[in-house]
PDB file of C-alpha atoms in Angstrom:
ATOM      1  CA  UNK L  29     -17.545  47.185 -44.876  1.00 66.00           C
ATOM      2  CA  UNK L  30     -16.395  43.649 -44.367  1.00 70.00           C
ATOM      3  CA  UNK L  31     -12.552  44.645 -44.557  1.00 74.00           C
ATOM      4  CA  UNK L  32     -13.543  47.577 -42.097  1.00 81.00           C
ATOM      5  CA  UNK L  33     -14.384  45.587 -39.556  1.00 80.00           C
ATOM      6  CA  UNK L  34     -11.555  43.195 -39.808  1.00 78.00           C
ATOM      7  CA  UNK L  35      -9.382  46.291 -39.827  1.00 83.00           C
ATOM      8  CA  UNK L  36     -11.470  46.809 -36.633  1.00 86.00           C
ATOM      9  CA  UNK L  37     -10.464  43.487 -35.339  1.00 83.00           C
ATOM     10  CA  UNK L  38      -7.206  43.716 -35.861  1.00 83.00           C
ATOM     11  CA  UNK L  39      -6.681  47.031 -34.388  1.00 88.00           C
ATOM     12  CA  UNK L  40      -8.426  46.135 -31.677  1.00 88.00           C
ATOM     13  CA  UNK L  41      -6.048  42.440 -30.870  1.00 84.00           C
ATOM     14  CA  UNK L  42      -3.482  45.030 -31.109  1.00 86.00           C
ATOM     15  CA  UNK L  43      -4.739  47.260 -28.405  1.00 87.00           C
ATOM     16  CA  UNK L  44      -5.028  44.071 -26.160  1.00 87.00           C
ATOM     17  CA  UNK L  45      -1.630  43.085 -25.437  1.00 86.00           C
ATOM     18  CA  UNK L  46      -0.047  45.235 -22.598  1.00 83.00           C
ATOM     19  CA  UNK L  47       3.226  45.768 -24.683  1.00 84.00           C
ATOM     20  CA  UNK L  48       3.132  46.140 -27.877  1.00 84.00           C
ATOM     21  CA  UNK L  49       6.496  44.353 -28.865  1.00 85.00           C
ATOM     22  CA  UNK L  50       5.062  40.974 -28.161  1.00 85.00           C
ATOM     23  CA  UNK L  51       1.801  41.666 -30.850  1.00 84.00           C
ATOM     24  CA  UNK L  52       4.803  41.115 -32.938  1.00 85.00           C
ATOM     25  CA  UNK L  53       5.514  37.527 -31.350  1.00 86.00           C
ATOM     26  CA  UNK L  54       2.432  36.211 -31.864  1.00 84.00           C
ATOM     27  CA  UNK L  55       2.709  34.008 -34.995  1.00 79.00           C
ATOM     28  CA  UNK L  56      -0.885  34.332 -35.196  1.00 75.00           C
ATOM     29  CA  UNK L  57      -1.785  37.698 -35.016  1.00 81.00           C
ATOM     30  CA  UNK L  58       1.400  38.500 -37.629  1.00 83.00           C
ATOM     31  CA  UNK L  59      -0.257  35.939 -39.990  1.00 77.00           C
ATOM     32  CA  UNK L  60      -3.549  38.569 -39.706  1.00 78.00           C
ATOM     33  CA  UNK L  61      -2.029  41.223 -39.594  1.00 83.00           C
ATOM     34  CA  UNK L  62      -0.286  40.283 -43.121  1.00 79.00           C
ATOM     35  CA  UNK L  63      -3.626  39.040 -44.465  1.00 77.00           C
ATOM     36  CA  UNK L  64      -5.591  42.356 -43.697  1.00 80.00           C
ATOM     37  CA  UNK L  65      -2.535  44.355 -45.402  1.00 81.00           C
ATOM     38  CA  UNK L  66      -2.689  42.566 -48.690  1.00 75.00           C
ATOM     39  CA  UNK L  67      -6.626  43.183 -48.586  1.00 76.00           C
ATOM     40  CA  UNK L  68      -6.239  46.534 -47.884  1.00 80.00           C
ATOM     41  CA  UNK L  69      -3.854  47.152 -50.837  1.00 76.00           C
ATOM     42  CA  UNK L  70      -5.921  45.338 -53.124  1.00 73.00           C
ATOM     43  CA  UNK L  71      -9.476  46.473 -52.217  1.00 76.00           C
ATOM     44  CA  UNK L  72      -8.738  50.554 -51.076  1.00 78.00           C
ATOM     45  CA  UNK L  73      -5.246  51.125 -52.364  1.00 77.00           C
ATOM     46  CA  UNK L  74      -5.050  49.624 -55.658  1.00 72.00           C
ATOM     47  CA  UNK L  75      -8.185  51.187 -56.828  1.00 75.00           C
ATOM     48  CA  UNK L  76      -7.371  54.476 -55.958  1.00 78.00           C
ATOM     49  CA  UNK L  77      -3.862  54.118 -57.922  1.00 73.00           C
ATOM     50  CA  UNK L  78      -5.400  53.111 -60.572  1.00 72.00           C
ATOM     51  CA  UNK L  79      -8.183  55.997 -60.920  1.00 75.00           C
ATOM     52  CA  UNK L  80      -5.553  58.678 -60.626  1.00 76.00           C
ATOM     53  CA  UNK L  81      -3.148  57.545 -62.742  1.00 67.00           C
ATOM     54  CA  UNK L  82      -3.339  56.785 -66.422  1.00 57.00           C
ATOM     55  CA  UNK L  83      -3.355  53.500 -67.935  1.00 53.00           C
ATOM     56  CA  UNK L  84       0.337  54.180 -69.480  1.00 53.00           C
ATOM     57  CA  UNK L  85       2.044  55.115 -66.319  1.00 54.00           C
ATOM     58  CA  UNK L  86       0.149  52.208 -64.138  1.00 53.00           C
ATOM     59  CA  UNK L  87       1.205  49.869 -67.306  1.00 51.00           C
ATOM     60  CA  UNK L  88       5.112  51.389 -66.729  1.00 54.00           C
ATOM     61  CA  UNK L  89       4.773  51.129 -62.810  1.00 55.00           C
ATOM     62  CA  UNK L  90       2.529  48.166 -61.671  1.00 56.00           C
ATOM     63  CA  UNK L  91       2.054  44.860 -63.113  1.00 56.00           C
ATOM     64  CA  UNK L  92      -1.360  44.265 -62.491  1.00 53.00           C
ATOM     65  CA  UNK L  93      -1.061  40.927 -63.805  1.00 55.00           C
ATOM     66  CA  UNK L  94       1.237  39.818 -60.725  1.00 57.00           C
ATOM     67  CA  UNK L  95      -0.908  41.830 -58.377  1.00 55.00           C
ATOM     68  CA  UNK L  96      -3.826  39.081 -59.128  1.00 57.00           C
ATOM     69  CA  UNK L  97      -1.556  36.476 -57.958  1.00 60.00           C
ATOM     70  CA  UNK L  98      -1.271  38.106 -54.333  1.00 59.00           C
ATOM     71  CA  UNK L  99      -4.912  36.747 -54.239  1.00 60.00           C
ATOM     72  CA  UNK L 100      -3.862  33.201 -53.400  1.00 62.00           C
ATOM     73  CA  UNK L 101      -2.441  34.666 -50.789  1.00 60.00           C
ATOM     74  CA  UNK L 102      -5.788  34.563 -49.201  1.00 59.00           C
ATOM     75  CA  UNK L 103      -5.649  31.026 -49.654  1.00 61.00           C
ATOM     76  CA  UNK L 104      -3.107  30.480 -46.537  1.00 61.00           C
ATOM     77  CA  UNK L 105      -6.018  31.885 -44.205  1.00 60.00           C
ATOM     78  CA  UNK L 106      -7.543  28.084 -44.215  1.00 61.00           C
ATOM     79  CA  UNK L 107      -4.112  27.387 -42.279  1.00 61.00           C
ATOM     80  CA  UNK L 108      -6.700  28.756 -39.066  1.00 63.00           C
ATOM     81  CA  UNK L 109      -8.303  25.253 -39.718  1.00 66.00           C
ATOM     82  CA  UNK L 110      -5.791  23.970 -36.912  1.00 65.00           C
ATOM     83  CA  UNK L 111      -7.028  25.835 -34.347  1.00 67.00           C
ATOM     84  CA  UNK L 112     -10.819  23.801 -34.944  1.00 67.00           C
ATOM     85  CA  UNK L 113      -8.598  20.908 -34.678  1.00 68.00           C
ATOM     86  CA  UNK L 114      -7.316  21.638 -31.653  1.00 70.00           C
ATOM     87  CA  UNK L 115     -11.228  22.368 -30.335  1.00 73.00           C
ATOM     88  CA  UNK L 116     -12.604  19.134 -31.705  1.00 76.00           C
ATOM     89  CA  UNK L 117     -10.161  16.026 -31.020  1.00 76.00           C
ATOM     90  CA  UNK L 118     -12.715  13.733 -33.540  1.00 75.00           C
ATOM     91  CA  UNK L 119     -11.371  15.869 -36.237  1.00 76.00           C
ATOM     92  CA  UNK L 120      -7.465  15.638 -35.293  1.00 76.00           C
ATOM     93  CA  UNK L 121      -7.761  11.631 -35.490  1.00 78.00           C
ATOM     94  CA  UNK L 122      -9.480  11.887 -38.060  1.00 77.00           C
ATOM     95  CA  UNK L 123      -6.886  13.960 -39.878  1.00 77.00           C
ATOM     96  CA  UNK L 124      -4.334  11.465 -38.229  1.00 80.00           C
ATOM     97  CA  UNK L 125      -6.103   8.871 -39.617  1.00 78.00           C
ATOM     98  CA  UNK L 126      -5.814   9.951 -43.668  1.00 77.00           C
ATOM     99  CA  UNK L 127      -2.033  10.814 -43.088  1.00 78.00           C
ATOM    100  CA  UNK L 128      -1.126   7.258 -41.669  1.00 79.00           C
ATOM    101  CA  UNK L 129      -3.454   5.854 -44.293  1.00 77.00           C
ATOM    102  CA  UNK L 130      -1.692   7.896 -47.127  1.00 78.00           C
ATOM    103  CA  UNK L 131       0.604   5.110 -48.348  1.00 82.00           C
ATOM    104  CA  UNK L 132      -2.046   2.453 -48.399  1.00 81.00           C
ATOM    105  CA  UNK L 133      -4.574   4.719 -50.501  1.00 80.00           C
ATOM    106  CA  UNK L 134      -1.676   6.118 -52.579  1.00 84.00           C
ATOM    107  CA  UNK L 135      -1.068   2.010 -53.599  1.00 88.00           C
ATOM    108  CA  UNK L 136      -4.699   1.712 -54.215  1.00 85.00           C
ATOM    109  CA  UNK L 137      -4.884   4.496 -56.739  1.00 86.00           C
ATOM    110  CA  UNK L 138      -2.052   3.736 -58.382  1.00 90.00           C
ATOM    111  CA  UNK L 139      -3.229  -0.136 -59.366  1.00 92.00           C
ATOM    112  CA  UNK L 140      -6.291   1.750 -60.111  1.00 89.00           C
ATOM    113  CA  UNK L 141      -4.405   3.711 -63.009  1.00 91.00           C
ATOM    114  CA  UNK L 142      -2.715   0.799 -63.752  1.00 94.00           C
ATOM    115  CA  UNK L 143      -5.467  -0.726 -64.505  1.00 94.00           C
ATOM    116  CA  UNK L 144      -7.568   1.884 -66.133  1.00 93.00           C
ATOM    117  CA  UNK L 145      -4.309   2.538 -68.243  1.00 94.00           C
ATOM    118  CA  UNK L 146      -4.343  -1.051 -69.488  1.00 94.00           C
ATOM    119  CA  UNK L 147      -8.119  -1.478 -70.345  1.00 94.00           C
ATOM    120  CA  UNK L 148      -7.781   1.463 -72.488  1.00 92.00           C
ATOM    121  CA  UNK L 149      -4.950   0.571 -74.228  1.00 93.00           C
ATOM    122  CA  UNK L 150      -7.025  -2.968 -75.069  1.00 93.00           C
ATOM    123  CA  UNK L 151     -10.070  -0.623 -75.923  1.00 91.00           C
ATOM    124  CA  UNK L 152      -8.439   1.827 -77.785  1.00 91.00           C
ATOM    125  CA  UNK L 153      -7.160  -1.431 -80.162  1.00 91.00           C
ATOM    126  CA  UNK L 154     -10.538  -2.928 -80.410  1.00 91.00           C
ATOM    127  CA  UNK L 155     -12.341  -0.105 -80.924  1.00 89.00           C
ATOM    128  CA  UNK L 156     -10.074   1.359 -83.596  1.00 87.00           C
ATOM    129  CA  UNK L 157     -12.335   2.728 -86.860  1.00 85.00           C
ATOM    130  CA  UNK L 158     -15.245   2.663 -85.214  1.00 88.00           C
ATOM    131  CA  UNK L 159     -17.702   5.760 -84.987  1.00 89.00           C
ATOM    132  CA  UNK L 160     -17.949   4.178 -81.087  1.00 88.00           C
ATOM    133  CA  UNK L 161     -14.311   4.049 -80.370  1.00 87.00           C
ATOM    134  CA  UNK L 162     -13.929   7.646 -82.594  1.00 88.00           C
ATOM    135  CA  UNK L 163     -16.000   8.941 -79.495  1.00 87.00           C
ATOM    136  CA  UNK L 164     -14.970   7.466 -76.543  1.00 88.00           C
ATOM    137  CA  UNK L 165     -11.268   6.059 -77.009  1.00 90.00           C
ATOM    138  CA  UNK L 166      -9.824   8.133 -80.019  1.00 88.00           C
ATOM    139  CA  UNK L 167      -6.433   7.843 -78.113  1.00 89.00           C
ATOM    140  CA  UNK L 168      -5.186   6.304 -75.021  1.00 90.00           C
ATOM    141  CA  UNK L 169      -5.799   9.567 -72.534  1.00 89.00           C
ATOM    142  CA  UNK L 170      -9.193  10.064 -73.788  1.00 89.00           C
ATOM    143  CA  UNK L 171      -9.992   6.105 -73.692  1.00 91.00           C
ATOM    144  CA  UNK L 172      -8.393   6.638 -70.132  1.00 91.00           C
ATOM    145  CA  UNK L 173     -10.642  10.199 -69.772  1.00 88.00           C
ATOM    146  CA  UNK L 174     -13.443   7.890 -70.520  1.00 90.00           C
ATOM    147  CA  UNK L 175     -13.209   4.992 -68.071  1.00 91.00           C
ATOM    148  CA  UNK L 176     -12.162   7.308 -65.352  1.00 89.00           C
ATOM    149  CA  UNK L 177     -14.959   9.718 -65.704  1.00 88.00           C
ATOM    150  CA  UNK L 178     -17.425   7.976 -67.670  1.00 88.00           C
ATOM    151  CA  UNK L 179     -16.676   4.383 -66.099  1.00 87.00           C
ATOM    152  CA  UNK L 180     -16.011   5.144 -62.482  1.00 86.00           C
ATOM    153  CA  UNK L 181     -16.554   8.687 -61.119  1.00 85.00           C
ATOM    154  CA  UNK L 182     -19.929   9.033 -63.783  1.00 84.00           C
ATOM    155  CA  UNK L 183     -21.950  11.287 -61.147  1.00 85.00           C
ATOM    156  CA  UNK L 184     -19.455  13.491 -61.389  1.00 84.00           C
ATOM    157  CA  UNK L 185     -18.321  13.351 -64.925  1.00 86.00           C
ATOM    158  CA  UNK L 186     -20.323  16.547 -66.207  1.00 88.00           C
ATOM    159  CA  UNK L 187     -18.452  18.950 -64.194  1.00 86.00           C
ATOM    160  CA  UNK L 188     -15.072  17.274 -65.331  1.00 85.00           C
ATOM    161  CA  UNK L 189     -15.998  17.549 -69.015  1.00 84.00           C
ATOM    162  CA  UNK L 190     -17.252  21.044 -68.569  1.00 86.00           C
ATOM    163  CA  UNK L 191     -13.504  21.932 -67.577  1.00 84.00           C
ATOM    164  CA  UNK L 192     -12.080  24.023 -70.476  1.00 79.00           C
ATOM    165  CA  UNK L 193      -9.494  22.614 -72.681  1.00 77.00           C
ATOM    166  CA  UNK L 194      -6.140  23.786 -71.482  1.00 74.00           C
ATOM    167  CA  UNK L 195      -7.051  23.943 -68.166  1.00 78.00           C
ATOM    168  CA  UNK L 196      -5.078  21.022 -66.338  1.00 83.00           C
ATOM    169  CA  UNK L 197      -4.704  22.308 -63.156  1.00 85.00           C
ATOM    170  CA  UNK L 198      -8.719  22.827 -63.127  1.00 85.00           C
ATOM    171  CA  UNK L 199      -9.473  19.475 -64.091  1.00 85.00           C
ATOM    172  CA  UNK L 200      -6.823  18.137 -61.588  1.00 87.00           C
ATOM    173  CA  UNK L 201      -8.171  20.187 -58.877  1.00 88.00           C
ATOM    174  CA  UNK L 202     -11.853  18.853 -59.751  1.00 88.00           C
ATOM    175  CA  UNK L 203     -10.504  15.020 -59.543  1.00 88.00           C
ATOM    176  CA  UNK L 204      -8.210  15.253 -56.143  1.00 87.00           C
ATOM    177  CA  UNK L 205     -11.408  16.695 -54.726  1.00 88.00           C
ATOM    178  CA  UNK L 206     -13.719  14.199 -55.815  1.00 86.00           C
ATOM    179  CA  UNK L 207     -11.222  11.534 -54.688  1.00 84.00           C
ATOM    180  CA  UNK L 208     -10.799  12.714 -51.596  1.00 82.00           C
ATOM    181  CA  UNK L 209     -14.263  13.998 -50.429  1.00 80.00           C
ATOM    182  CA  UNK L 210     -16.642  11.783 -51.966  1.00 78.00           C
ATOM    183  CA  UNK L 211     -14.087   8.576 -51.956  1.00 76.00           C
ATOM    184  CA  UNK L 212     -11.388   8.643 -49.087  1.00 76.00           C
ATOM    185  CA  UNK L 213     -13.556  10.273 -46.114  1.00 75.00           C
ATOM    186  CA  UNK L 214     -17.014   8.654 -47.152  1.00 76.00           C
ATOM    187  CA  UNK L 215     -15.929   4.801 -46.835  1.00 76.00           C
ATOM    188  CA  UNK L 216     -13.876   6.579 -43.883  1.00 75.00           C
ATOM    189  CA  UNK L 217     -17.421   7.720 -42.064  1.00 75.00           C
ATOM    190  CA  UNK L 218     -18.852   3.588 -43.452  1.00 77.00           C
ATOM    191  CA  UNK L 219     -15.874   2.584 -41.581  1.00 76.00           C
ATOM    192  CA  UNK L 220     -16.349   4.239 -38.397  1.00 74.00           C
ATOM    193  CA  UNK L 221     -20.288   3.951 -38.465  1.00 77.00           C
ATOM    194  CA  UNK L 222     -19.329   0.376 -39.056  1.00 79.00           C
ATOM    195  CA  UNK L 223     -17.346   0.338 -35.805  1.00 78.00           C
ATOM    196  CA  UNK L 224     -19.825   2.293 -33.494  1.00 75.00           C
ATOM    197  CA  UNK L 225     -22.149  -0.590 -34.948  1.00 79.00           C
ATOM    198  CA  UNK L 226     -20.023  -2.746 -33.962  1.00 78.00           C
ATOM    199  CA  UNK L 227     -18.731  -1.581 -30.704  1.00 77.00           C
ATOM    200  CA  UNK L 228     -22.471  -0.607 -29.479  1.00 77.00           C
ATOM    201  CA  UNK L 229     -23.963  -4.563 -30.679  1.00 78.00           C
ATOM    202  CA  UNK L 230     -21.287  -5.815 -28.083  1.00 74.00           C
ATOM    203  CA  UNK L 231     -21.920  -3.649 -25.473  1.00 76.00           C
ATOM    204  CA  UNK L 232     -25.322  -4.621 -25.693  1.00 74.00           C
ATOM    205  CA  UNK L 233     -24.755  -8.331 -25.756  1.00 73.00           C
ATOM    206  CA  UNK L 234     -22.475  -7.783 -22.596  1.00 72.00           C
ATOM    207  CA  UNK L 235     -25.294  -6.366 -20.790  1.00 66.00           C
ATOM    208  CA  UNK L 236     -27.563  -9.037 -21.959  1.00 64.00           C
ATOM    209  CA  UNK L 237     -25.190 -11.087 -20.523  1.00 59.00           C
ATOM    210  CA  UNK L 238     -24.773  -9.617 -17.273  1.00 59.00           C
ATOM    211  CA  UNK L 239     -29.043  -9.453 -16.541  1.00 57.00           C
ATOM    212  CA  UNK L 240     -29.250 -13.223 -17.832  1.00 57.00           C
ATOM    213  CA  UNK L 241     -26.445 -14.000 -14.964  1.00 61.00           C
ATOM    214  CA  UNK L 242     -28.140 -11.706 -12.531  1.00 57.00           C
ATOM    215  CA  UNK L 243     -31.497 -13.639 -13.058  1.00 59.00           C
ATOM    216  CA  UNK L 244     -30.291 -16.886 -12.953  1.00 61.00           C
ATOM    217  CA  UNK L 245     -28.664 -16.016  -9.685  1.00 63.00           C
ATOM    218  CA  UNK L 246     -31.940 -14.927  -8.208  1.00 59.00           C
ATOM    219  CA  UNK L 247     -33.579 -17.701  -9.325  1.00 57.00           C
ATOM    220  CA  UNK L 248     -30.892 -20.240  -7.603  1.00 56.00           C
ATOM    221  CA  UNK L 249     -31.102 -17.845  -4.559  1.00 57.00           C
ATOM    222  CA  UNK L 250     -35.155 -17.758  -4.002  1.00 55.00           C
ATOM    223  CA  UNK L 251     -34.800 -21.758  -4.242  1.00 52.00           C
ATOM    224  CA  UNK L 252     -36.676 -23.925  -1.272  1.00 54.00           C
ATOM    225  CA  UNK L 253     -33.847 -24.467   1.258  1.00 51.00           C
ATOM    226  CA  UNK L 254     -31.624 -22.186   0.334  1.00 50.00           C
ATOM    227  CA  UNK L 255     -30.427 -19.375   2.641  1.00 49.00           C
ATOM    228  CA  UNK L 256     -32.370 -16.033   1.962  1.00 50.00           C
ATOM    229  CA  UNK L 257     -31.164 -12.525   2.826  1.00 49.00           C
ATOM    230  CA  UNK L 258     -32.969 -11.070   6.093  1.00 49.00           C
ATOM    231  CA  UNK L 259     -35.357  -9.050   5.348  1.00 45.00           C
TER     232      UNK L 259
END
């Protein structure tokens, strides 16, 4: 029903333009139009391929192993993202913001491995035939696995260790997101609450300013002897 009515939307984008050739043009709509194909194929066309023919001949025509790959396909739909960029301004500098920042963070992580790399070398020695070091630092990546997880990230170190073995691009995807959601873009938001705090105390003490020198003025002015406005 779903893919229906995105058929529905699509046919009905198409309809809109007033010739048909520039449907075509639009980088936008062909980007659709391409997504809604490959759903199509996969959801209604695929199926019915495979119920009427038998597993031999699909085995000898399709492999349905590199079909399942056409599913990160879908993946490139988030591209769309830029067009809530371009509706909310915050979000483009903040975007802007990360990429210029990129270098500085990338330095930061890497002295972090550095040293996570070193204390588990020293942990791995000094642990070595020990039921505690057998645990924890048995070798250098899991001593490293340990102080990373276990040592740093902790609240989220049961969803990293429930990451299959053999599974790397998992377990990298798990990290990346953890670094950049929970670490990069929350002291980001600290920062820029930080600033508004910042920027709103000194507009305040401005305006404190400004009514202290307004009063003092209209005290000097109501003074005994002193010219008054006409009433």
């Amino acid at each position: 029903m779903a893919i229906a009515e995105i058929c529905l939307e699509v046919c009905i984008r198409f309809g809109a333009f007033e010739r048909k050739r520039r449907a075509f043009m639009d980088k936008w709509f062909v980007f659709d139009a391409i997504l809604v194909l490959n759903m199509v194929v996969e959801t209604w066309l695929l199926p019915i391929l495979i119920l009427t023919s038998s597993s031999d001949d699909l085995g000898n025509t399709i492999d349905v192993s590199m079909l399942r790959m056409l599913r990160l396909v879908k993946l490139t739909r988030l591209s769309r993202i830029t067009r809530l960029l371009r509706a909310v301004p915050e979000l483009a500098i903040i975007v802007k913001a990360i990429g210029l920042s990129a270098r500085s963070v990338t330095v930061f992580f890497a002295l972090w491995l550095v040293l996570i790399y070193v204390f588990a070398i020293t942990l791995r020695q000094l642990t070595s035939g020990t039921d505690f070091g057998q645990s924890y630092f048995s070798s250098v990546p899991d001593a490293m696995d340990t102080l990373l997880l276990d040592g740093i990230l902790a609240d989220y170190a049961p969803l990293a260790h429930a990451v299959p073995n053999g599974h790397p691009i998992e377990w990298i995807l798990i990290i990346f997101f953890v670094l950049l959601a929970s670490i990069t873009i929350m002291y980001m938001l600290v920062g820029v609450l930080v600033e508004v705090v910042g920027a709103l105390a000194h507009a305040e003490q401005l305006g404190s300013g400004w009514d202290l020198s307004l009063h003092r003025c209209g005290r000097r002015w109501n003074k005994p002897g002193t010219m008054r406005s006409p009433s």
